[in-house]
Amino acid sequence: MRQSQLFTKARREAPADEVAKNAQLLIRAGYINKEMAGVYDYLPLGLRTLTKIIAIIREEMNALGGAEVLLTTLQDPQPWQESGRWSDEVVDVWFKTVLKSGTELGLANTHEEALTRLMTEHVSSYKDLPRYVYQFQTKFRNEIRAKSGIMRTREFIMKDLYSFSRDAEEHQAFYDKAATAYERIFDRMGIGEQTYRTFASGGSFSKYSHEFQTVCDAGEDTIYLDKEAKLAVNKEVYDDPEVYTSTGLDKASLTEAKAIEVGNIFTLGTKYAEALGLAYTDAEGKPQPVFMGSYGIGPGRVMGTIVELLSDDKGLVWPESVSPYAHHLVSVGKDEDITKTADELYEDMQTHGVEVLYDDRGLSAGQKFAESDLLGITKRIVVGRDAVATDIFEVVDRASGAVAKVPRAELLR
Ligand code: ATP
Ligand code: MG
């Protein structure tokens, strides 16, 4: 894309009421727009990064055998009444609305109820299990605190996967595979090193659930971690002696840290299946409730976390896997031959399917470089006088500042 066609503008200042670093930088770089507290729009560059995050998660969910769906946000109260979660006292983040007829509807804050009910139409025998179903879907939550930028918003896309297994053992095998897939996801997005598999309370069916907590001062959560074991416990279970016997962690040697919950995985057991009548007939012909798990990740929260962790005093810094474009092509100087060389390289890259944002605007080198730093695209290709003469281009790595001299042919691979 030519930057002269991008409608968003980089700016020096973020809105005065924006306190979170991730949103300040993303607004300044034109990736997002703030509508109101806890409510943001994704603009072209921001949408590209969010889309790449989603694509990585989708690949890993497909590798687990997940089948992608898209359920509606509008929620029929009935299954929620059956599970006991329709009341605002039980779920304190509900947004609800009313049809013209007067009937109340909910805006989904999660999808256990809707999907469990849906699966009753498709699961009846042990041969129909196990199954894994997931989506990237809009959730609405009336969050009380919304001071963490895009990490805690009142409307957000969640990747939620639900597993449907025959029994606890079959469930556990998938749960462990899902945990490994989560680690791979955060590795691929450049935050693996700081992200800890964290023991949290588990509800009624299993002693523990797992949160994926990324150590970061901007985090709202507190965890206690063991760096060597790459494991942590959260505040809820920190004082539970059993967590130490079952994990082998030593309470005295754990370090306290602020962290961001980027994902979590949860054993639901037969709670929803029993409440909503999701059962199968086993090999002996006996009816059994389906054993379920849920697995969430917030792509927007992950994007905010990457910004909190990797950005520097000049602006955003994206790992290549989620950079809106792989390259930022910047021409410096207004001579015709510089523009011609840059135009040609841009067209060549387009033809070869190499992702590039081309700063073709008539600004000074200083302005272009400052803005390029703010946008944080992984590699900057500079076209100046030298490049015109040699057809060799200076390529600057945004994260390290390392400069390489690269011939045109290599840029097209
Ligand atoms: P938290 O304790 O931070 O509110 P949660 O326990 O409510 O999180 P889940 O309901 O398990 O989170 O949601 C799954 C994932 O969705 C979370 O791990 C997080 O990545 C993301 N998420 C949850 N709430 C929000 C939100 N308000 N804004 C953006 N992402 C969110
Ligand atoms: Mg929450």
mmCIF file of N, CA and C in Angstrom, residues 333-385:
data_model
loop_
_atom_site.group_PDB
_atom_site.id
_atom_site.type_symbol
_atom_site.label_atom_id
_atom_site.label_comp_id
_atom_site.label_asym_id
_atom_site.label_seq_id
_atom_site.Cartn_x
_atom_site.Cartn_y
_atom_site.Cartn_z
ATOM 1 N N GLY A 333 14.507 12.073 -0.198
ATOM 2 C CA GLY A 333 14.982 12.969 -1.249
ATOM 3 C C GLY A 333 13.918 13.100 -2.311
ATOM 4 N N LYS A 334 13.869 14.298 -2.907
ATOM 5 C CA LYS A 334 12.768 14.539 -3.840
ATOM 6 C C LYS A 334 13.186 14.408 -5.308
ATOM 7 N N ASP A 335 14.453 13.982 -5.541
ATOM 8 C CA ASP A 335 14.899 13.855 -6.938
ATOM 9 C C ASP A 335 14.056 12.823 -7.676
ATOM 10 N N GLU A 336 13.895 13.090 -8.955
ATOM 11 C CA GLU A 336 13.063 12.215 -9.777
ATOM 12 C C GLU A 336 13.588 10.779 -9.802
ATOM 13 N N ASP A 337 14.942 10.630 -9.860
ATOM 14 C CA ASP A 337 15.472 9.262 -9.983
ATOM 15 C C ASP A 337 15.302 8.466 -8.689
ATOM 16 N N ILE A 338 15.269 9.156 -7.571
ATOM 17 C CA ILE A 338 14.995 8.451 -6.306
ATOM 18 C C ILE A 338 13.553 7.939 -6.305
ATOM 19 N N THR A 339 12.630 8.831 -6.657
ATOM 20 C CA THR A 339 11.219 8.431 -6.722
ATOM 21 C C THR A 339 11.034 7.278 -7.709
ATOM 22 N N LYS A 340 11.737 7.373 -8.839
ATOM 23 C CA LYS A 340 11.601 6.329 -9.864
ATOM 24 C C LYS A 340 12.093 4.980 -9.331
ATOM 25 N N THR A 341 13.259 4.986 -8.686
ATOM 26 C CA THR A 341 13.799 3.735 -8.124
ATOM 27 C C THR A 341 12.860 3.164 -7.054
ATOM 28 N N ALA A 342 12.368 4.030 -6.185
ATOM 29 C CA ALA A 342 11.459 3.569 -5.120
ATOM 30 C C ALA A 342 10.159 3.026 -5.708
ATOM 31 N N ASP A 343 9.590 3.749 -6.684
ATOM 32 C CA ASP A 343 8.364 3.293 -7.348
ATOM 33 C C ASP A 343 8.563 1.907 -7.960
ATOM 34 N N GLU A 344 9.720 1.743 -8.636
ATOM 35 C CA GLU A 344 9.989 0.467 -9.303
ATOM 36 C C GLU A 344 10.139 -0.670 -8.295
ATOM 37 N N LEU A 345 10.849 -0.382 -7.225
ATOM 38 C CA LEU A 345 11.016 -1.429 -6.205
ATOM 39 C C LEU A 345 9.653 -1.796 -5.604
ATOM 40 N N TYR A 346 8.851 -0.770 -5.335
ATOM 41 C CA TYR A 346 7.505 -1.013 -4.788
ATOM 42 C C TYR A 346 6.692 -1.903 -5.722
ATOM 43 N N GLU A 347 6.682 -1.564 -7.006
ATOM 44 C CA GLU A 347 5.914 -2.356 -7.979
ATOM 45 C C GLU A 347 6.448 -3.787 -8.045
ATOM 46 N N ASP A 348 7.783 -3.919 -8.041
ATOM 47 C CA ASP A 348 8.422 -5.239 -8.055
ATOM 48 C C ASP A 348 8.000 -6.067 -6.850
ATOM 49 N N MET A 349 8.013 -5.439 -5.687
ATOM 50 C CA MET A 349 7.649 -6.161 -4.457
ATOM 51 C C MET A 349 6.180 -6.582 -4.530
ATOM 52 N N GLN A 350 5.332 -5.681 -5.005
ATOM 53 C CA GLN A 350 3.906 -6.008 -5.163
ATOM 54 C C GLN A 350 3.744 -7.224 -6.064
ATOM 55 N N THR A 351 4.442 -7.210 -7.201
ATOM 56 C CA THR A 351 4.328 -8.315 -8.158
ATOM 57 C C THR A 351 4.780 -9.630 -7.545
ATOM 58 N N HIS A 352 5.820 -9.553 -6.705
ATOM 59 C CA HIS A 352 6.345 -10.779 -6.089
ATOM 60 C C HIS A 352 5.594 -11.160 -4.812
ATOM 61 N N GLY A 353 4.559 -10.427 -4.493
ATOM 62 C CA GLY A 353 3.762 -10.759 -3.306
ATOM 63 C C GLY A 353 4.496 -10.511 -1.997
ATOM 64 N N VAL A 354 5.439 -9.554 -1.999
ATOM 65 C CA VAL A 354 6.147 -9.222 -0.754
ATOM 66 C C VAL A 354 5.410 -8.046 -0.112
ATOM 67 N N GLU A 355 5.039 -8.199 1.148
ATOM 68 C CA GLU A 355 4.251 -7.172 1.846
ATOM 69 C C GLU A 355 5.046 -5.901 2.058
ATOM 70 N N VAL A 356 4.467 -4.784 1.626
ATOM 71 C CA VAL A 356 5.197 -3.528 1.789
ATOM 72 C C VAL A 356 4.248 -2.343 1.930
ATOM 73 N N LEU A 357 4.579 -1.476 2.871
ATOM 74 C CA LEU A 357 3.942 -0.166 2.978
ATOM 75 C C LEU A 357 4.961 0.823 2.439
ATOM 76 N N TYR A 358 4.544 1.649 1.474
ATOM 77 C CA TYR A 358 5.481 2.517 0.766
ATOM 78 C C TYR A 358 5.220 3.971 1.151
ATOM 79 N N ASP A 359 6.174 4.562 1.845
ATOM 80 C CA ASP A 359 6.042 5.984 2.172
ATOM 81 C C ASP A 359 6.495 6.811 0.972
ATOM 82 N N ASP A 360 5.500 7.142 0.149
ATOM 83 C CA ASP A 360 5.754 7.853 -1.101
ATOM 84 C C ASP A 360 5.432 9.347 -0.961
ATOM 85 N N ARG A 361 5.296 9.825 0.286
ATOM 86 C CA ARG A 361 4.870 11.214 0.484
ATOM 87 C C ARG A 361 6.064 12.164 0.418
ATOM 88 N N GLY A 362 5.795 13.392 0.089
ATOM 89 C CA GLY A 362 6.859 14.380 -0.045
ATOM 90 C C GLY A 362 7.256 15.024 1.269
ATOM 91 N N LEU A 363 7.614 14.205 2.243
ATOM 92 C CA LEU A 363 8.031 14.742 3.546
ATOM 93 C C LEU A 363 9.550 14.662 3.673
ATOM 94 N N SER A 364 10.083 15.325 4.691
ATOM 95 C CA SER A 364 11.534 15.288 4.915
ATOM 96 C C SER A 364 11.942 13.911 5.426
ATOM 97 N N ALA A 365 13.231 13.576 5.229
ATOM 98 C CA ALA A 365 13.741 12.287 5.715
ATOM 99 C C ALA A 365 13.499 12.164 7.219
ATOM 100 N N GLY A 366 13.743 13.246 7.954
ATOM 101 C CA GLY A 366 13.558 13.227 9.405
ATOM 102 C C GLY A 366 12.135 12.874 9.798
ATOM 103 N N GLN A 367 11.183 13.515 9.135
ATOM 104 C CA GLN A 367 9.769 13.238 9.434
ATOM 105 C C GLN A 367 9.401 11.796 9.104
ATOM 106 N N LYS A 368 9.897 11.340 7.951
ATOM 107 C CA LYS A 368 9.555 9.976 7.519
ATOM 108 C C LYS A 368 10.148 8.925 8.457
ATOM 109 N N PHE A 369 11.397 9.136 8.868
ATOM 110 C CA PHE A 369 12.037 8.154 9.760
ATOM 111 C C PHE A 369 11.368 8.139 11.132
ATOM 112 N N ALA A 370 11.027 9.327 11.657
ATOM 113 C CA ALA A 370 10.368 9.372 12.971
ATOM 114 C C ALA A 370 9.033 8.631 12.907
ATOM 115 N N GLU A 371 8.302 8.846 11.819
ATOM 116 C CA GLU A 371 7.011 8.182 11.697
ATOM 117 C C GLU A 371 7.181 6.681 11.477
ATOM 118 N N SER A 372 8.215 6.320 10.717
ATOM 119 C CA SER A 372 8.486 4.901 10.488
ATOM 120 C C SER A 372 8.809 4.200 11.812
ATOM 121 N N ASP A 373 9.592 4.875 12.655
ATOM 122 C CA ASP A 373 9.877 4.325 13.990
ATOM 123 C C ASP A 373 8.590 4.161 14.792
ATOM 124 N N LEU A 374 7.717 5.155 14.737
ATOM 125 C CA LEU A 374 6.457 5.095 15.493
ATOM 126 C C LEU A 374 5.592 3.926 15.016
ATOM 127 N N LEU A 375 5.527 3.701 13.700
ATOM 128 C CA LEU A 375 4.676 2.626 13.160
ATOM 129 C C LEU A 375 5.219 1.240 13.486
ATOM 130 N N GLY A 376 6.536 1.125 13.636
ATOM 131 C CA GLY A 376 7.108 -0.109 14.160
ATOM 132 C C GLY A 376 7.185 -1.291 13.219
ATOM 133 N N ILE A 377 7.003 -1.055 11.923
ATOM 134 C CA ILE A 377 7.087 -2.159 10.941
ATOM 135 C C ILE A 377 8.486 -2.790 11.003
ATOM 136 N N THR A 378 8.535 -4.111 10.938
ATOM 137 C CA THR A 378 9.750 -4.862 11.281
ATOM 138 C C THR A 378 11.006 -4.409 10.537
ATOM 139 N N LYS A 379 10.883 -4.242 9.204
ATOM 140 C CA LYS A 379 12.079 -3.856 8.435
ATOM 141 C C LYS A 379 11.822 -2.611 7.606
ATOM 142 N N ARG A 380 12.743 -1.643 7.675
ATOM 143 C CA ARG A 380 12.636 -0.426 6.876
ATOM 144 C C ARG A 380 13.642 -0.481 5.730
ATOM 145 N N ILE A 381 13.138 -0.297 4.520
ATOM 146 C CA ILE A 381 14.012 -0.254 3.345
ATOM 147 C C ILE A 381 14.158 1.210 2.946
ATOM 148 N N VAL A 382 15.391 1.689 2.891
ATOM 149 C CA VAL A 382 15.615 3.099 2.579
ATOM 150 C C VAL A 382 16.074 3.239 1.123
ATOM 151 N N VAL A 383 15.399 4.114 0.399
ATOM 152 C CA VAL A 383 15.813 4.406 -0.979
ATOM 153 C C VAL A 383 16.315 5.846 -1.045
ATOM 154 N N GLY A 384 17.625 5.980 -1.160
ATOM 155 C CA GLY A 384 18.241 7.297 -1.297
ATOM 156 C C GLY A 384 19.157 7.300 -2.504
ATOM 157 N N ARG A 385 20.041 8.263 -2.528
ATOM 158 C CA ARG A 385 20.985 8.444 -3.636
ATOM 159 C C ARG A 385 21.804 7.168 -3.926
#
